[in-house]
Amino acid sequence: MAHTRETQAATQRIRNASQRVNDLMEEISRAAREQSDGVAQIGLAIAEIDSTTQASASDMESYRRVADTLSGEAAALTNSVNAFRTSRSGELPPVALGHPPEQRDERPTVKALPRNKAATEEWEQF
């Protein structure tokens, strides 16, 4: 009978150890599934970031082309406006948008008159 009790106790220890091994295997399996799910989510996030980045780069290239076109049109319009501007102080109109006109001397421009009398008669004074 003692031998039977020892056998029963040993069998119970084996069952308990087997249950602990099964529990550990289940935890390992659950952790592996969670890691796999996490890696899959990271992969999806990276794919979405890549797609968004490529779309942004494409949009930025389109915006750059539009900005270049608008800049050219603005420069052409500025040149057209400048062609019709008049100035009394001798200042030249601004050449390009976004650049302030150069500071110029406010004194009127004086042209030297020619020395010989025949040439002098050709000049008109304003």
JSON list of C-alpha atoms in Angstrom, two decimals:
[
{"chain": "A", "resi": 1, "resn": "MET", "atom": "CA", "xyz": [0.00, 0.00, 0.00]},
{"chain": "A", "resi": 2, "resn": "ALA", "atom": "CA", "xyz": [2.80, 2.41, 0.68]},
{"chain": "A", "resi": 3, "resn": "HIS", "atom": "CA", "xyz": [4.07, 1.65, -2.73]},
{"chain": "A", "resi": 4, "resn": "THR", "atom": "CA", "xyz": [0.66, 2.54, -4.22]},
{"chain": "A", "resi": 5, "resn": "ARG", "atom": "CA", "xyz": [0.56, 5.83, -2.35]},
{"chain": "A", "resi": 6, "resn": "GLU", "atom": "CA", "xyz": [4.01, 6.73, -3.60]},
{"chain": "A", "resi": 7, "resn": "THR", "atom": "CA", "xyz": [2.95, 5.84, -7.11]},
{"chain": "A", "resi": 8, "resn": "GLN", "atom": "CA", "xyz": [-0.19, 7.95, -6.79]},
{"chain": "A", "resi": 9, "resn": "ALA", "atom": "CA", "xyz": [1.82, 10.89, -5.38]},
{"chain": "A", "resi": 10, "resn": "ALA", "atom": "CA", "xyz": [4.36, 10.61, -8.20]},
{"chain": "A", "resi": 11, "resn": "THR", "atom": "CA", "xyz": [1.56, 10.42, -10.74]},
{"chain": "A", "resi": 12, "resn": "GLN", "atom": "CA", "xyz": [-0.03, 13.56, -9.24]},
{"chain": "A", "resi": 13, "resn": "ARG", "atom": "CA", "xyz": [3.32, 15.41, -9.39]},
{"chain": "A", "resi": 14, "resn": "ILE", "atom": "CA", "xyz": [3.64, 14.37, -13.03]},
{"chain": "A", "resi": 15, "resn": "ARG", "atom": "CA", "xyz": [0.10, 15.67, -13.74]},
{"chain": "A", "resi": 16, "resn": "ASN", "atom": "CA", "xyz": [0.85, 18.96, -11.95]},
{"chain": "A", "resi": 17, "resn": "ALA", "atom": "CA", "xyz": [4.13, 19.40, -13.84]},
{"chain": "A", "resi": 18, "resn": "SER", "atom": "CA", "xyz": [2.41, 18.50, -17.09]},
{"chain": "A", "resi": 19, "resn": "GLN", "atom": "CA", "xyz": [-0.30, 21.11, -16.38]},
{"chain": "A", "resi": 20, "resn": "ARG", "atom": "CA", "xyz": [2.36, 23.77, -15.68]},
{"chain": "A", "resi": 21, "resn": "VAL", "atom": "CA", "xyz": [4.08, 22.88, -18.96]},
{"chain": "A", "resi": 22, "resn": "ASN", "atom": "CA", "xyz": [0.73, 23.13, -20.79]},
{"chain": "A", "resi": 23, "resn": "ASP", "atom": "CA", "xyz": [0.03, 26.51, -19.14]},
{"chain": "A", "resi": 24, "resn": "LEU", "atom": "CA", "xyz": [3.51, 27.81, -20.11]},
{"chain": "A", "resi": 25, "resn": "MET", "atom": "CA", "xyz": [3.04, 26.57, -23.67]},
{"chain": "A", "resi": 26, "resn": "GLU", "atom": "CA", "xyz": [-0.31, 28.39, -23.86]},
{"chain": "A", "resi": 27, "resn": "GLU", "atom": "CA", "xyz": [1.30, 31.63, -22.59]},
{"chain": "A", "resi": 28, "resn": "ILE", "atom": "CA", "xyz": [4.11, 31.30, -25.13]},
{"chain": "A", "resi": 29, "resn": "SER", "atom": "CA", "xyz": [1.57, 30.68, -27.89]},
{"chain": "A", "resi": 30, "resn": "ARG", "atom": "CA", "xyz": [-0.54, 33.69, -26.83]},
{"chain": "A", "resi": 31, "resn": "ALA", "atom": "CA", "xyz": [2.56, 35.94, -26.69]},
{"chain": "A", "resi": 32, "resn": "ALA", "atom": "CA", "xyz": [3.65, 34.75, -30.14]},
{"chain": "A", "resi": 33, "resn": "ARG", "atom": "CA", "xyz": [0.17, 35.59, -31.55]},
{"chain": "A", "resi": 34, "resn": "GLU", "atom": "CA", "xyz": [0.27, 39.05, -29.95]},
{"chain": "A", "resi": 35, "resn": "GLN", "atom": "CA", "xyz": [3.72, 39.69, -31.40]},
{"chain": "A", "resi": 36, "resn": "SER", "atom": "CA", "xyz": [2.57, 38.51, -34.80]},
{"chain": "A", "resi": 37, "resn": "ASP", "atom": "CA", "xyz": [-0.46, 40.82, -34.64]},
{"chain": "A", "resi": 38, "resn": "GLY", "atom": "CA", "xyz": [1.80, 43.70, -33.56]},
{"chain": "A", "resi": 39, "resn": "VAL", "atom": "CA", "xyz": [4.21, 43.08, -36.44]},
{"chain": "A", "resi": 40, "resn": "ALA", "atom": "CA", "xyz": [1.27, 42.98, -38.88]},
{"chain": "A", "resi": 41, "resn": "GLN", "atom": "CA", "xyz": [-0.04, 46.31, -37.51]},
{"chain": "A", "resi": 42, "resn": "ILE", "atom": "CA", "xyz": [3.41, 47.86, -37.85]},
{"chain": "A", "resi": 43, "resn": "GLY", "atom": "CA", "xyz": [3.60, 46.62, -41.44]},
{"chain": "A", "resi": 44, "resn": "LEU", "atom": "CA", "xyz": [0.21, 48.20, -42.24]},
{"chain": "A", "resi": 45, "resn": "ALA", "atom": "CA", "xyz": [1.25, 51.47, -40.59]},
{"chain": "A", "resi": 46, "resn": "ILE", "atom": "CA", "xyz": [4.50, 51.56, -42.59]},
{"chain": "A", "resi": 47, "resn": "ALA", "atom": "CA", "xyz": [2.59, 50.89, -45.82]},
{"chain": "A", "resi": 48, "resn": "GLU", "atom": "CA", "xyz": [0.17, 53.71, -45.00]},
{"chain": "A", "resi": 49, "resn": "ILE", "atom": "CA", "xyz": [3.04, 56.09, -44.19]},
{"chain": "A", "resi": 50, "resn": "ASP", "atom": "CA", "xyz": [4.74, 55.18, -47.48]},
{"chain": "A", "resi": 51, "resn": "SER", "atom": "CA", "xyz": [1.53, 55.75, -49.44]},
{"chain": "A", "resi": 52, "resn": "THR", "atom": "CA", "xyz": [0.91, 59.09, -47.74]},
{"chain": "A", "resi": 53, "resn": "THR", "atom": "CA", "xyz": [4.51, 60.19, -48.28]},
{"chain": "A", "resi": 54, "resn": "GLN", "atom": "CA", "xyz": [4.36, 59.35, -51.98]},
{"chain": "A", "resi": 55, "resn": "ALA", "atom": "CA", "xyz": [1.03, 61.17, -52.36]},
{"chain": "A", "resi": 56, "resn": "SER", "atom": "CA", "xyz": [2.48, 64.20, -50.56]},
{"chain": "A", "resi": 57, "resn": "ALA", "atom": "CA", "xyz": [5.55, 64.21, -52.81]},
{"chain": "A", "resi": 58, "resn": "SER", "atom": "CA", "xyz": [3.33, 64.04, -55.88]},
{"chain": "A", "resi": 59, "resn": "ASP", "atom": "CA", "xyz": [1.14, 66.86, -54.57]},
{"chain": "A", "resi": 60, "resn": "MET", "atom": "CA", "xyz": [4.19, 68.98, -53.77]},
{"chain": "A", "resi": 61, "resn": "GLU", "atom": "CA", "xyz": [5.51, 68.52, -57.33]},
{"chain": "A", "resi": 62, "resn": "SER", "atom": "CA", "xyz": [2.13, 69.61, -58.70]},
{"chain": "A", "resi": 63, "resn": "TYR", "atom": "CA", "xyz": [2.09, 72.63, -56.36]},
{"chain": "A", "resi": 64, "resn": "ARG", "atom": "CA", "xyz": [5.63, 73.56, -57.45]},
{"chain": "A", "resi": 65, "resn": "ARG", "atom": "CA", "xyz": [4.64, 73.45, -61.13]},
{"chain": "A", "resi": 66, "resn": "VAL", "atom": "CA", "xyz": [1.57, 75.60, -60.45]},
{"chain": "A", "resi": 67, "resn": "ALA", "atom": "CA", "xyz": [3.65, 78.06, -58.41]},
{"chain": "A", "resi": 68, "resn": "ASP", "atom": "CA", "xyz": [6.23, 78.30, -61.21]},
{"chain": "A", "resi": 69, "resn": "THR", "atom": "CA", "xyz": [3.47, 78.95, -63.74]},
{"chain": "A", "resi": 70, "resn": "LEU", "atom": "CA", "xyz": [1.88, 81.60, -61.51]},
{"chain": "A", "resi": 71, "resn": "SER", "atom": "CA", "xyz": [5.26, 83.22, -60.92]},
{"chain": "A", "resi": 72, "resn": "GLY", "atom": "CA", "xyz": [5.85, 83.46, -64.67]},
{"chain": "A", "resi": 73, "resn": "GLU", "atom": "CA", "xyz": [2.39, 84.90, -65.22]},
{"chain": "A", "resi": 74, "resn": "ALA", "atom": "CA", "xyz": [2.90, 87.41, -62.40]},
{"chain": "A", "resi": 75, "resn": "ALA", "atom": "CA", "xyz": [6.23, 88.50, -63.88]},
{"chain": "A", "resi": 76, "resn": "ALA", "atom": "CA", "xyz": [4.61, 88.91, -67.31]},
{"chain": "A", "resi": 77, "resn": "LEU", "atom": "CA", "xyz": [1.78, 90.96, -65.79]},
{"chain": "A", "resi": 78, "resn": "THR", "atom": "CA", "xyz": [4.29, 93.10, -63.89]},
{"chain": "A", "resi": 79, "resn": "ASN", "atom": "CA", "xyz": [6.20, 93.77, -67.10]},
{"chain": "A", "resi": 80, "resn": "SER", "atom": "CA", "xyz": [2.94, 94.66, -68.85]},
{"chain": "A", "resi": 81, "resn": "VAL", "atom": "CA", "xyz": [1.99, 97.07, -66.07]},
{"chain": "A", "resi": 82, "resn": "ASN", "atom": "CA", "xyz": [5.47, 98.58, -66.08]},
{"chain": "A", "resi": 83, "resn": "ALA", "atom": "CA", "xyz": [5.22, 99.22, -69.80]},
{"chain": "A", "resi": 84, "resn": "PHE", "atom": "CA", "xyz": [2.28, 101.56, -69.16]},
{"chain": "A", "resi": 85, "resn": "ARG", "atom": "CA", "xyz": [3.64, 103.34, -66.09]},
{"chain": "A", "resi": 86, "resn": "THR", "atom": "CA", "xyz": [4.96, 106.87, -66.33]},
{"chain": "A", "resi": 87, "resn": "SER", "atom": "CA", "xyz": [7.23, 108.57, -63.89]},
{"chain": "A", "resi": 88, "resn": "ARG", "atom": "CA", "xyz": [7.82, 112.25, -63.22]},
{"chain": "A", "resi": 89, "resn": "SER", "atom": "CA", "xyz": [10.78, 111.95, -60.90]},
{"chain": "A", "resi": 90, "resn": "GLY", "atom": "CA", "xyz": [12.90, 109.87, -63.23]},
{"chain": "A", "resi": 91, "resn": "GLU", "atom": "CA", "xyz": [12.43, 106.72, -61.17]},
{"chain": "A", "resi": 92, "resn": "LEU", "atom": "CA", "xyz": [12.16, 103.48, -63.04]},
{"chain": "A", "resi": 93, "resn": "PRO", "atom": "CA", "xyz": [9.22, 101.23, -62.19]},
{"chain": "A", "resi": 94, "resn": "PRO", "atom": "CA", "xyz": [9.96, 98.06, -60.19]},
{"chain": "A", "resi": 95, "resn": "VAL", "atom": "CA", "xyz": [11.08, 95.20, -62.40]},
{"chain": "A", "resi": 96, "resn": "ALA", "atom": "CA", "xyz": [9.83, 92.17, -60.47]},
{"chain": "A", "resi": 97, "resn": "LEU", "atom": "CA", "xyz": [7.26, 91.39, -57.82]},
{"chain": "A", "resi": 98, "resn": "GLY", "atom": "CA", "xyz": [8.46, 90.96, -54.30]},
{"chain": "A", "resi": 99, "resn": "HIS", "atom": "CA", "xyz": [11.46, 93.22, -54.73]},
{"chain": "A", "resi": 100, "resn": "PRO", "atom": "CA", "xyz": [11.21, 96.83, -53.52]},
{"chain": "A", "resi": 101, "resn": "PRO", "atom": "CA", "xyz": [12.27, 99.49, -56.02]},
{"chain": "A", "resi": 102, "resn": "GLU", "atom": "CA", "xyz": [15.84, 100.64, -55.71]},
{"chain": "A", "resi": 103, "resn": "GLN", "atom": "CA", "xyz": [16.44, 103.81, -53.74]},
{"chain": "A", "resi": 104, "resn": "ARG", "atom": "CA", "xyz": [17.27, 106.52, -56.23]},
{"chain": "A", "resi": 105, "resn": "ASP", "atom": "CA", "xyz": [18.47, 110.08, -55.92]},
{"chain": "A", "resi": 106, "resn": "GLU", "atom": "CA", "xyz": [15.41, 112.38, -55.95]},
{"chain": "A", "resi": 107, "resn": "ARG", "atom": "CA", "xyz": [17.22, 115.13, -57.90]},
{"chain": "A", "resi": 108, "resn": "PRO", "atom": "CA", "xyz": [16.08, 115.50, -61.51]},
{"chain": "A", "resi": 109, "resn": "THR", "atom": "CA", "xyz": [18.36, 114.08, -64.15]},
{"chain": "A", "resi": 110, "resn": "VAL", "atom": "CA", "xyz": [20.31, 116.75, -66.05]},
{"chain": "A", "resi": 111, "resn": "LYS", "atom": "CA", "xyz": [21.72, 116.04, -69.51]},
{"chain": "A", "resi": 112, "resn": "ALA", "atom": "CA", "xyz": [24.80, 117.85, -70.68]},
{"chain": "A", "resi": 113, "resn": "LEU", "atom": "CA", "xyz": [24.15, 120.04, -73.69]},
{"chain": "A", "resi": 114, "resn": "PRO", "atom": "CA", "xyz": [26.40, 119.73, -76.72]},
{"chain": "A", "resi": 115, "resn": "ARG", "atom": "CA", "xyz": [29.12, 122.35, -77.16]},
{"chain": "A", "resi": 116, "resn": "ASN", "atom": "CA", "xyz": [28.66, 123.47, -80.74]},
{"chain": "A", "resi": 117, "resn": "LYS", "atom": "CA", "xyz": [25.82, 125.82, -81.64]},
{"chain": "A", "resi": 118, "resn": "ALA", "atom": "CA", "xyz": [24.40, 123.66, -84.49]},
{"chain": "A", "resi": 119, "resn": "ALA", "atom": "CA", "xyz": [24.03, 120.70, -82.19]},
{"chain": "A", "resi": 120, "resn": "THR", "atom": "CA", "xyz": [22.53, 122.94, -79.47]},
{"chain": "A", "resi": 121, "resn": "GLU", "atom": "CA", "xyz": [19.64, 123.93, -81.72]},
{"chain": "A", "resi": 122, "resn": "GLU", "atom": "CA", "xyz": [18.67, 120.23, -82.09]},
{"chain": "A", "resi": 123, "resn": "TRP", "atom": "CA", "xyz": [18.01, 119.80, -78.36]},
{"chain": "A", "resi": 124, "resn": "GLU", "atom": "CA", "xyz": [14.65, 120.54, -76.88]},
{"chain": "A", "resi": 125, "resn": "GLN", "atom": "CA", "xyz": [14.34, 121.49, -73.24]},
{"chain": "A", "resi": 126, "resn": "PHE", "atom": "CA", "xyz": [11.48, 120.08, -71.19]}
]
